[in-house]
Amino acid sequence: MARMRVLGPLFLLVLFAPHVAFVSWQDLATTLPGAAFAFVAALLFLAGCLRQARAGRRWLADPPGPPRD
């Protein structure tokens, strides 16, 4: 599951790529801010997922509570 927390958001980038590639570049007033917003949103989402994946790996390495047999 920790790996899927990283691979899942990468799927969103695959969904955004055709939109950015095939959008009408004639109207740059709306195209560039929209593409920049989508890119930044995907990066922030990916950064949050990476942070959660690292926290999950730390928890798995040293789970809280008493030692288990």
JSON list of N, CA, C and O in Angstrom, two decimals, residues 7-62:
[
{"chain": "A", "resi": 7, "resn": "LEU", "atom": "N", "xyz": [2.40, 5.63, -6.52]},
{"chain": "A", "resi": 7, "resn": "LEU", "atom": "CA", "xyz": [2.07, 5.36, -7.92]},
{"chain": "A", "resi": 7, "resn": "LEU", "atom": "C", "xyz": [0.69, 5.89, -8.30]},
{"chain": "A", "resi": 7, "resn": "LEU", "atom": "O", "xyz": [0.48, 6.25, -9.45]},
{"chain": "A", "resi": 8, "resn": "GLY", "atom": "N", "xyz": [-0.22, 5.93, -7.36]},
{"chain": "A", "resi": 8, "resn": "GLY", "atom": "CA", "xyz": [-1.55, 6.43, -7.65]},
{"chain": "A", "resi": 8, "resn": "GLY", "atom": "C", "xyz": [-1.57, 7.85, -8.18]},
{"chain": "A", "resi": 8, "resn": "GLY", "atom": "O", "xyz": [-2.18, 8.13, -9.22]},
{"chain": "A", "resi": 9, "resn": "PRO", "atom": "N", "xyz": [-0.92, 8.80, -7.52]},
{"chain": "A", "resi": 9, "resn": "PRO", "atom": "CA", "xyz": [-0.92, 10.17, -8.02]},
{"chain": "A", "resi": 9, "resn": "PRO", "atom": "C", "xyz": [-0.21, 10.32, -9.36]},
{"chain": "A", "resi": 9, "resn": "PRO", "atom": "O", "xyz": [-0.52, 11.23, -10.12]},
{"chain": "A", "resi": 10, "resn": "LEU", "atom": "N", "xyz": [0.73, 9.44, -9.66]},
{"chain": "A", "resi": 10, "resn": "LEU", "atom": "CA", "xyz": [1.38, 9.52, -10.96]},
{"chain": "A", "resi": 10, "resn": "LEU", "atom": "C", "xyz": [0.37, 9.27, -12.08]},
{"chain": "A", "resi": 10, "resn": "LEU", "atom": "O", "xyz": [0.51, 9.80, -13.18]},
{"chain": "A", "resi": 11, "resn": "PHE", "atom": "N", "xyz": [-0.66, 8.49, -11.78]},
{"chain": "A", "resi": 11, "resn": "PHE", "atom": "CA", "xyz": [-1.72, 8.26, -12.74]},
{"chain": "A", "resi": 11, "resn": "PHE", "atom": "C", "xyz": [-2.43, 9.58, -13.07]},
{"chain": "A", "resi": 11, "resn": "PHE", "atom": "O", "xyz": [-2.85, 9.80, -14.20]},
{"chain": "A", "resi": 12, "resn": "LEU", "atom": "N", "xyz": [-2.57, 10.47, -12.08]},
{"chain": "A", "resi": 12, "resn": "LEU", "atom": "CA", "xyz": [-3.19, 11.77, -12.34]},
{"chain": "A", "resi": 12, "resn": "LEU", "atom": "C", "xyz": [-2.37, 12.58, -13.34]},
{"chain": "A", "resi": 12, "resn": "LEU", "atom": "O", "xyz": [-2.94, 13.27, -14.19]},
{"chain": "A", "resi": 13, "resn": "LEU", "atom": "N", "xyz": [-1.05, 12.49, -13.24]},
{"chain": "A", "resi": 13, "resn": "LEU", "atom": "CA", "xyz": [-0.22, 13.20, -14.21]},
{"chain": "A", "resi": 13, "resn": "LEU", "atom": "C", "xyz": [-0.44, 12.67, -15.62]},
{"chain": "A", "resi": 13, "resn": "LEU", "atom": "O", "xyz": [-0.43, 13.43, -16.59]},
{"chain": "A", "resi": 14, "resn": "VAL", "atom": "N", "xyz": [-0.66, 11.37, -15.74]},
{"chain": "A", "resi": 14, "resn": "VAL", "atom": "CA", "xyz": [-0.95, 10.78, -17.05]},
{"chain": "A", "resi": 14, "resn": "VAL", "atom": "C", "xyz": [-2.28, 11.31, -17.58]},
{"chain": "A", "resi": 14, "resn": "VAL", "atom": "O", "xyz": [-2.44, 11.52, -18.78]},
{"chain": "A", "resi": 15, "resn": "LEU", "atom": "N", "xyz": [-3.23, 11.56, -16.70]},
{"chain": "A", "resi": 15, "resn": "LEU", "atom": "CA", "xyz": [-4.51, 12.12, -17.13]},
{"chain": "A", "resi": 15, "resn": "LEU", "atom": "C", "xyz": [-4.37, 13.58, -17.55]},
{"chain": "A", "resi": 15, "resn": "LEU", "atom": "O", "xyz": [-5.09, 14.04, -18.45]},
{"chain": "A", "resi": 16, "resn": "PHE", "atom": "N", "xyz": [-3.48, 14.33, -16.90]},
{"chain": "A", "resi": 16, "resn": "PHE", "atom": "CA", "xyz": [-3.31, 15.75, -17.24]},
{"chain": "A", "resi": 16, "resn": "PHE", "atom": "C", "xyz": [-2.49, 15.95, -18.51]},
{"chain": "A", "resi": 16, "resn": "PHE", "atom": "O", "xyz": [-2.63, 16.96, -19.18]},
{"chain": "A", "resi": 17, "resn": "ALA", "atom": "N", "xyz": [-1.62, 15.03, -18.85]},
{"chain": "A", "resi": 17, "resn": "ALA", "atom": "CA", "xyz": [-0.71, 15.21, -19.97]},
{"chain": "A", "resi": 17, "resn": "ALA", "atom": "C", "xyz": [-1.44, 15.44, -21.30]},
{"chain": "A", "resi": 17, "resn": "ALA", "atom": "O", "xyz": [-1.09, 16.38, -22.03]},
{"chain": "A", "resi": 18, "resn": "PRO", "atom": "N", "xyz": [-2.45, 14.64, -21.68]},
{"chain": "A", "resi": 18, "resn": "PRO", "atom": "CA", "xyz": [-3.13, 14.93, -22.95]},
{"chain": "A", "resi": 18, "resn": "PRO", "atom": "C", "xyz": [-3.83, 16.28, -22.95]},
{"chain": "A", "resi": 18, "resn": "PRO", "atom": "O", "xyz": [-3.86, 16.96, -23.97]},
{"chain": "A", "resi": 19, "resn": "HIS", "atom": "N", "xyz": [-4.38, 16.68, -21.81]},
{"chain": "A", "resi": 19, "resn": "HIS", "atom": "CA", "xyz": [-5.05, 17.98, -21.74]},
{"chain": "A", "resi": 19, "resn": "HIS", "atom": "C", "xyz": [-4.06, 19.10, -22.04]},
{"chain": "A", "resi": 19, "resn": "HIS", "atom": "O", "xyz": [-4.35, 20.01, -22.80]},
{"chain": "A", "resi": 20, "resn": "VAL", "atom": "N", "xyz": [-2.90, 19.03, -21.46]},
{"chain": "A", "resi": 20, "resn": "VAL", "atom": "CA", "xyz": [-1.89, 20.06, -21.67]},
{"chain": "A", "resi": 20, "resn": "VAL", "atom": "C", "xyz": [-1.33, 19.98, -23.08]},
{"chain": "A", "resi": 20, "resn": "VAL", "atom": "O", "xyz": [-1.06, 20.99, -23.72]},
{"chain": "A", "resi": 21, "resn": "ALA", "atom": "N", "xyz": [-1.18, 18.78, -23.62]},
{"chain": "A", "resi": 21, "resn": "ALA", "atom": "CA", "xyz": [-0.59, 18.62, -24.95]},
{"chain": "A", "resi": 21, "resn": "ALA", "atom": "C", "xyz": [-1.55, 19.05, -26.06]},
{"chain": "A", "resi": 21, "resn": "ALA", "atom": "O", "xyz": [-1.10, 19.64, -27.05]},
{"chain": "A", "resi": 22, "resn": "PHE", "atom": "N", "xyz": [-2.84, 18.76, -25.91]},
{"chain": "A", "resi": 22, "resn": "PHE", "atom": "CA", "xyz": [-3.78, 19.02, -27.00]},
{"chain": "A", "resi": 22, "resn": "PHE", "atom": "C", "xyz": [-4.69, 20.21, -26.78]},
{"chain": "A", "resi": 22, "resn": "PHE", "atom": "O", "xyz": [-5.64, 20.40, -27.54]},
{"chain": "A", "resi": 23, "resn": "VAL", "atom": "N", "xyz": [-4.41, 21.01, -25.78]},
{"chain": "A", "resi": 23, "resn": "VAL", "atom": "CA", "xyz": [-5.24, 22.18, -25.51]},
{"chain": "A", "resi": 23, "resn": "VAL", "atom": "C", "xyz": [-4.98, 23.24, -26.58]},
{"chain": "A", "resi": 23, "resn": "VAL", "atom": "O", "xyz": [-3.94, 23.26, -27.24]},
{"chain": "A", "resi": 24, "resn": "SER", "atom": "N", "xyz": [-5.92, 24.11, -26.78]},
{"chain": "A", "resi": 24, "resn": "SER", "atom": "CA", "xyz": [-5.77, 25.19, -27.76]},
{"chain": "A", "resi": 24, "resn": "SER", "atom": "C", "xyz": [-4.77, 26.22, -27.24]},
{"chain": "A", "resi": 24, "resn": "SER", "atom": "O", "xyz": [-5.06, 26.98, -26.31]},
{"chain": "A", "resi": 25, "resn": "TRP", "atom": "N", "xyz": [-3.60, 26.23, -27.83]},
{"chain": "A", "resi": 25, "resn": "TRP", "atom": "CA", "xyz": [-2.56, 27.14, -27.39]},
{"chain": "A", "resi": 25, "resn": "TRP", "atom": "C", "xyz": [-2.72, 28.53, -28.00]},
{"chain": "A", "resi": 25, "resn": "TRP", "atom": "O", "xyz": [-1.88, 29.40, -27.83]},
{"chain": "A", "resi": 26, "resn": "GLN", "atom": "N", "xyz": [-3.83, 28.77, -28.70]},
{"chain": "A", "resi": 26, "resn": "GLN", "atom": "CA", "xyz": [-4.09, 30.09, -29.28]},
{"chain": "A", "resi": 26, "resn": "GLN", "atom": "C", "xyz": [-4.53, 31.08, -28.21]},
{"chain": "A", "resi": 26, "resn": "GLN", "atom": "O", "xyz": [-4.23, 32.26, -28.30]},
{"chain": "A", "resi": 27, "resn": "ASP", "atom": "N", "xyz": [-5.24, 30.58, -27.22]},
{"chain": "A", "resi": 27, "resn": "ASP", "atom": "CA", "xyz": [-5.75, 31.45, -26.14]},
{"chain": "A", "resi": 27, "resn": "ASP", "atom": "C", "xyz": [-4.87, 31.26, -24.90]},
{"chain": "A", "resi": 27, "resn": "ASP", "atom": "O", "xyz": [-5.22, 30.54, -23.97]},
{"chain": "A", "resi": 28, "resn": "LEU", "atom": "N", "xyz": [-3.71, 31.89, -24.90]},
{"chain": "A", "resi": 28, "resn": "LEU", "atom": "CA", "xyz": [-2.75, 31.69, -23.82]},
{"chain": "A", "resi": 28, "resn": "LEU", "atom": "C", "xyz": [-3.18, 32.29, -22.49]},
{"chain": "A", "resi": 28, "resn": "LEU", "atom": "O", "xyz": [-2.67, 31.92, -21.44]},
{"chain": "A", "resi": 29, "resn": "ALA", "atom": "N", "xyz": [-4.13, 33.22, -22.52]},
{"chain": "A", "resi": 29, "resn": "ALA", "atom": "CA", "xyz": [-4.58, 33.86, -21.29]},
{"chain": "A", "resi": 29, "resn": "ALA", "atom": "C", "xyz": [-5.24, 32.86, -20.34]},
{"chain": "A", "resi": 29, "resn": "ALA", "atom": "O", "xyz": [-5.16, 33.01, -19.12]},
{"chain": "A", "resi": 30, "resn": "THR", "atom": "N", "xyz": [-5.88, 31.84, -20.86]},
{"chain": "A", "resi": 30, "resn": "THR", "atom": "CA", "xyz": [-6.50, 30.83, -20.01]},
{"chain": "A", "resi": 30, "resn": "THR", "atom": "C", "xyz": [-5.73, 29.51, -20.01]},
{"chain": "A", "resi": 30, "resn": "THR", "atom": "O", "xyz": [-5.80, 28.76, -19.05]},
{"chain": "A", "resi": 31, "resn": "THR", "atom": "N", "xyz": [-5.01, 29.25, -21.08]},
{"chain": "A", "resi": 31, "resn": "THR", "atom": "CA", "xyz": [-4.31, 27.96, -21.19]},
{"chain": "A", "resi": 31, "resn": "THR", "atom": "C", "xyz": [-3.14, 27.86, -20.23]},
{"chain": "A", "resi": 31, "resn": "THR", "atom": "O", "xyz": [-2.99, 26.87, -19.52]},
{"chain": "A", "resi": 32, "resn": "LEU", "atom": "N", "xyz": [-2.28, 28.86, -20.20]},
{"chain": "A", "resi": 32, "resn": "LEU", "atom": "CA", "xyz": [-1.09, 28.80, -19.34]},
{"chain": "A", "resi": 32, "resn": "LEU", "atom": "C", "xyz": [-1.43, 28.76, -17.85]},
{"chain": "A", "resi": 32, "resn": "LEU", "atom": "O", "xyz": [-0.87, 27.94, -17.13]},
{"chain": "A", "resi": 33, "resn": "PRO", "atom": "N", "xyz": [-2.34, 29.62, -17.37]},
{"chain": "A", "resi": 33, "resn": "PRO", "atom": "CA", "xyz": [-2.68, 29.49, -15.94]},
{"chain": "A", "resi": 33, "resn": "PRO", "atom": "C", "xyz": [-3.34, 28.15, -15.61]},
{"chain": "A", "resi": 33, "resn": "PRO", "atom": "O", "xyz": [-3.08, 27.58, -14.55]},
{"chain": "A", "resi": 34, "resn": "GLY", "atom": "N", "xyz": [-4.16, 27.64, -16.50]},
{"chain": "A", "resi": 34, "resn": "GLY", "atom": "CA", "xyz": [-4.79, 26.35, -16.25]},
{"chain": "A", "resi": 34, "resn": "GLY", "atom": "C", "xyz": [-3.78, 25.22, -16.21]},
{"chain": "A", "resi": 34, "resn": "GLY", "atom": "O", "xyz": [-3.84, 24.34, -15.35]},
{"chain": "A", "resi": 35, "resn": "ALA", "atom": "N", "xyz": [-2.83, 25.24, -17.15]},
{"chain": "A", "resi": 35, "resn": "ALA", "atom": "CA", "xyz": [-1.80, 24.21, -17.17]},
{"chain": "A", "resi": 35, "resn": "ALA", "atom": "C", "xyz": [-0.90, 24.33, -15.94]},
{"chain": "A", "resi": 35, "resn": "ALA", "atom": "O", "xyz": [-0.52, 23.32, -15.33]},
{"chain": "A", "resi": 36, "resn": "ALA", "atom": "N", "xyz": [-0.55, 25.56, -15.56]},
{"chain": "A", "resi": 36, "resn": "ALA", "atom": "CA", "xyz": [0.30, 25.76, -14.39]},
{"chain": "A", "resi": 36, "resn": "ALA", "atom": "C", "xyz": [-0.43, 25.30, -13.12]},
{"chain": "A", "resi": 36, "resn": "ALA", "atom": "O", "xyz": [0.17, 24.66, -12.25]},
{"chain": "A", "resi": 37, "resn": "PHE", "atom": "N", "xyz": [-1.72, 25.61, -13.03]},
{"chain": "A", "resi": 37, "resn": "PHE", "atom": "CA", "xyz": [-2.49, 25.20, -11.86]},
{"chain": "A", "resi": 37, "resn": "PHE", "atom": "C", "xyz": [-2.56, 23.67, -11.77]},
{"chain": "A", "resi": 37, "resn": "PHE", "atom": "O", "xyz": [-2.38, 23.10, -10.70]},
{"chain": "A", "resi": 38, "resn": "ALA", "atom": "N", "xyz": [-2.81, 23.00, -12.90]},
{"chain": "A", "resi": 38, "resn": "ALA", "atom": "CA", "xyz": [-2.89, 21.54, -12.90]},
{"chain": "A", "resi": 38, "resn": "ALA", "atom": "C", "xyz": [-1.55, 20.93, -12.51]},
{"chain": "A", "resi": 38, "resn": "ALA", "atom": "O", "xyz": [-1.50, 19.97, -11.74]},
{"chain": "A", "resi": 39, "resn": "PHE", "atom": "N", "xyz": [-0.47, 21.49, -13.01]},
{"chain": "A", "resi": 39, "resn": "PHE", "atom": "CA", "xyz": [0.86, 20.98, -12.71]},
{"chain": "A", "resi": 39, "resn": "PHE", "atom": "C", "xyz": [1.21, 21.16, -11.23]},
{"chain": "A", "resi": 39, "resn": "PHE", "atom": "O", "xyz": [1.67, 20.23, -10.57]},
{"chain": "A", "resi": 40, "resn": "VAL", "atom": "N", "xyz": [0.95, 22.34, -10.69]},
{"chain": "A", "resi": 40, "resn": "VAL", "atom": "CA", "xyz": [1.25, 22.61, -9.28]},
{"chain": "A", "resi": 40, "resn": "VAL", "atom": "C", "xyz": [0.36, 21.76, -8.37]},
{"chain": "A", "resi": 40, "resn": "VAL", "atom": "O", "xyz": [0.83, 21.22, -7.37]},
{"chain": "A", "resi": 41, "resn": "ALA", "atom": "N", "xyz": [-0.91, 21.62, -8.73]},
{"chain": "A", "resi": 41, "resn": "ALA", "atom": "CA", "xyz": [-1.81, 20.80, -7.91]},
{"chain": "A", "resi": 41, "resn": "ALA", "atom": "C", "xyz": [-1.35, 19.34, -7.90]},
{"chain": "A", "resi": 41, "resn": "ALA", "atom": "O", "xyz": [-1.35, 18.69, -6.84]},
{"chain": "A", "resi": 42, "resn": "ALA", "atom": "N", "xyz": [-0.93, 18.83, -9.04]},
{"chain": "A", "resi": 42, "resn": "ALA", "atom": "CA", "xyz": [-0.44, 17.45, -9.10]},
{"chain": "A", "resi": 42, "resn": "ALA", "atom": "C", "xyz": [0.84, 17.29, -8.29]},
{"chain": "A", "resi": 42, "resn": "ALA", "atom": "O", "xyz": [1.02, 16.29, -7.59]},
{"chain": "A", "resi": 43, "resn": "LEU", "atom": "N", "xyz": [1.74, 18.27, -8.35]},
{"chain": "A", "resi": 43, "resn": "LEU", "atom": "CA", "xyz": [2.97, 18.19, -7.56]},
{"chain": "A", "resi": 43, "resn": "LEU", "atom": "C", "xyz": [2.69, 18.25, -6.07]},
{"chain": "A", "resi": 43, "resn": "LEU", "atom": "O", "xyz": [3.31, 17.50, -5.29]},
{"chain": "A", "resi": 44, "resn": "LEU", "atom": "N", "xyz": [1.79, 19.12, -5.65]},
{"chain": "A", "resi": 44, "resn": "LEU", "atom": "CA", "xyz": [1.45, 19.19, -4.22]},
{"chain": "A", "resi": 44, "resn": "LEU", "atom": "C", "xyz": [0.79, 17.91, -3.74]},
{"chain": "A", "resi": 44, "resn": "LEU", "atom": "O", "xyz": [1.07, 17.43, -2.64]},
{"chain": "A", "resi": 45, "resn": "PHE", "atom": "N", "xyz": [-0.08, 17.34, -4.55]},
{"chain": "A", "resi": 45, "resn": "PHE", "atom": "CA", "xyz": [-0.72, 16.09, -4.19]},
{"chain": "A", "resi": 45, "resn": "PHE", "atom": "C", "xyz": [0.31, 14.97, -4.10]},
{"chain": "A", "resi": 45, "resn": "PHE", "atom": "O", "xyz": [0.29, 14.17, -3.16]},
{"chain": "A", "resi": 46, "resn": "LEU", "atom": "N", "xyz": [1.23, 14.93, -5.05]},
{"chain": "A", "resi": 46, "resn": "LEU", "atom": "CA", "xyz": [2.28, 13.92, -5.03]},
{"chain": "A", "resi": 46, "resn": "LEU", "atom": "C", "xyz": [3.19, 14.09, -3.82]},
{"chain": "A", "resi": 46, "resn": "LEU", "atom": "O", "xyz": [3.56, 13.11, -3.17]},
{"chain": "A", "resi": 47, "resn": "ALA", "atom": "N", "xyz": [3.51, 15.34, -3.46]},
{"chain": "A", "resi": 47, "resn": "ALA", "atom": "CA", "xyz": [4.36, 15.58, -2.29]},
{"chain": "A", "resi": 47, "resn": "ALA", "atom": "C", "xyz": [3.66, 15.10, -1.01]},
{"chain": "A", "resi": 47, "resn": "ALA", "atom": "O", "xyz": [4.29, 14.50, -0.14]},
{"chain": "A", "resi": 48, "resn": "GLY", "atom": "N", "xyz": [2.37, 15.34, -0.90]},
{"chain": "A", "resi": 48, "resn": "GLY", "atom": "CA", "xyz": [1.63, 14.86, 0.26]},
{"chain": "A", "resi": 48, "resn": "GLY", "atom": "C", "xyz": [1.59, 13.34, 0.33]},
{"chain": "A", "resi": 48, "resn": "GLY", "atom": "O", "xyz": [1.73, 12.76, 1.41]},
{"chain": "A", "resi": 49, "resn": "CYS", "atom": "N", "xyz": [1.42, 12.70, -0.81]},
{"chain": "A", "resi": 49, "resn": "CYS", "atom": "CA", "xyz": [1.41, 11.24, -0.83]},
{"chain": "A", "resi": 49, "resn": "CYS", "atom": "C", "xyz": [2.78, 10.67, -0.49]},
{"chain": "A", "resi": 49, "resn": "CYS", "atom": "O", "xyz": [2.89, 9.65, 0.19]},
{"chain": "A", "resi": 50, "resn": "LEU", "atom": "N", "xyz": [3.83, 11.31, -0.97]},
{"chain": "A", "resi": 50, "resn": "LEU", "atom": "CA", "xyz": [5.18, 10.86, -0.62]},
{"chain": "A", "resi": 50, "resn": "LEU", "atom": "C", "xyz": [5.44, 10.99, 0.88]},
{"chain": "A", "resi": 50, "resn": "LEU", "atom": "O", "xyz": [6.03, 10.11, 1.49]},
{"chain": "A", "resi": 51, "resn": "ARG", "atom": "N", "xyz": [4.96, 12.09, 1.47]},
{"chain": "A", "resi": 51, "resn": "ARG", "atom": "CA", "xyz": [5.12, 12.29, 2.91]},
{"chain": "A", "resi": 51, "resn": "ARG", "atom": "C", "xyz": [4.39, 11.21, 3.69]},
{"chain": "A", "resi": 51, "resn": "ARG", "atom": "O", "xyz": [4.91, 10.65, 4.66]},
{"chain": "A", "resi": 52, "resn": "GLN", "atom": "N", "xyz": [3.17, 10.87, 3.26]},
{"chain": "A", "resi": 52, "resn": "GLN", "atom": "CA", "xyz": [2.42, 9.82, 3.94]},
{"chain": "A", "resi": 52, "resn": "GLN", "atom": "C", "xyz": [3.07, 8.45, 3.75]},
{"chain": "A", "resi": 52, "resn": "GLN", "atom": "O", "xyz": [3.05, 7.62, 4.66]},
{"chain": "A", "resi": 53, "resn": "ALA", "atom": "N", "xyz": [3.63, 8.21, 2.58]},
{"chain": "A", "resi": 53, "resn": "ALA", "atom": "CA", "xyz": [4.31, 6.92, 2.34]},
{"chain": "A", "resi": 53, "resn": "ALA", "atom": "C", "xyz": [5.54, 6.79, 3.23]},
{"chain": "A", "resi": 53, "resn": "ALA", "atom": "O", "xyz": [5.79, 5.72, 3.79]},
{"chain": "A", "resi": 54, "resn": "ARG", "atom": "N", "xyz": [6.31, 7.87, 3.39]},
{"chain": "A", "resi": 54, "resn": "ARG", "atom": "CA", "xyz": [7.47, 7.83, 4.28]},
{"chain": "A", "resi": 54, "resn": "ARG", "atom": "C", "xyz": [7.03, 7.61, 5.72]},
{"chain": "A", "resi": 54, "resn": "ARG", "atom": "O", "xyz": [7.66, 6.84, 6.46]},
{"chain": "A", "resi": 55, "resn": "ALA", "atom": "N", "xyz": [5.95, 8.25, 6.15]},
{"chain": "A", "resi": 55, "resn": "ALA", "atom": "CA", "xyz": [5.45, 8.05, 7.51]},
{"chain": "A", "resi": 55, "resn": "ALA", "atom": "C", "xyz": [4.99, 6.61, 7.70]},
{"chain": "A", "resi": 55, "resn": "ALA", "atom": "O", "xyz": [5.22, 6.01, 8.76]},
{"chain": "A", "resi": 56, "resn": "GLY", "atom": "N", "xyz": [4.36, 6.03, 6.69]},
{"chain": "A", "resi": 56, "resn": "GLY", "atom": "CA", "xyz": [3.94, 4.64, 6.78]},
{"chain": "A", "resi": 56, "resn": "GLY", "atom": "C", "xyz": [5.12, 3.69, 6.90]},
{"chain": "A", "resi": 56, "resn": "GLY", "atom": "O", "xyz": [5.08, 2.73, 7.67]},
{"chain": "A", "resi": 57, "resn": "ARG", "atom": "N", "xyz": [6.18, 3.96, 6.13]},
{"chain": "A", "resi": 57, "resn": "ARG", "atom": "CA", "xyz": [7.37, 3.11, 6.22]},
{"chain": "A", "resi": 57, "resn": "ARG", "atom": "C", "xyz": [8.03, 3.23, 7.58]},
{"chain": "A", "resi": 57, "resn": "ARG", "atom": "O", "xyz": [8.50, 2.24, 8.14]},
{"chain": "A", "resi": 58, "resn": "ARG", "atom": "N", "xyz": [8.06, 4.45, 8.15]},
{"chain": "A", "resi": 58, "resn": "ARG", "atom": "CA", "xyz": [8.63, 4.63, 9.50]},
{"chain": "A", "resi": 58, "resn": "ARG", "atom": "C", "xyz": [7.79, 3.87, 10.52]},
{"chain": "A", "resi": 58, "resn": "ARG", "atom": "O", "xyz": [8.32, 3.24, 11.43]},
{"chain": "A", "resi": 59, "resn": "TRP", "atom": "N", "xyz": [6.46, 3.91, 10.39]},
{"chain": "A", "resi": 59, "resn": "TRP", "atom": "CA", "xyz": [5.60, 3.22, 11.34]},
{"chain": "A", "resi": 59, "resn": "TRP", "atom": "C", "xyz": [5.80, 1.71, 11.23]},
{"chain": "A", "resi": 59, "resn": "TRP", "atom": "O", "xyz": [5.82, 1.01, 12.24]},
{"chain": "A", "resi": 60, "resn": "LEU", "atom": "N", "xyz": [5.92, 1.21, 9.99]},
{"chain": "A", "resi": 60, "resn": "LEU", "atom": "CA", "xyz": [6.14, -0.23, 9.82]},
{"chain": "A", "resi": 60, "resn": "LEU", "atom": "C", "xyz": [7.49, -0.67, 10.38]},
{"chain": "A", "resi": 60, "resn": "LEU", "atom": "O", "xyz": [7.62, -1.78, 10.90]},
{"chain": "A", "resi": 61, "resn": "ALA", "atom": "N", "xyz": [8.49, 0.19, 10.29]},
{"chain": "A", "resi": 61, "resn": "ALA", "atom": "CA", "xyz": [9.82, -0.15, 10.80]},
{"chain": "A", "resi": 61, "resn": "ALA", "atom": "C", "xyz": [9.84, -0.19, 12.33]},
{"chain": "A", "resi": 61, "resn": "ALA", "atom": "O", "xyz": [10.55, -0.99, 12.92]},
{"chain": "A", "resi": 62, "resn": "ASP", "atom": "N", "xyz": [9.07, 0.68, 12.97]},
{"chain": "A", "resi": 62, "resn": "ASP", "atom": "CA", "xyz": [9.06, 0.76, 14.44]},
{"chain": "A", "resi": 62, "resn": "ASP", "atom": "C", "xyz": [7.64, 1.07, 14.91]},
{"chain": "A", "resi": 62, "resn": "ASP", "atom": "O", "xyz": [7.35, 2.21, 15.26]}
]
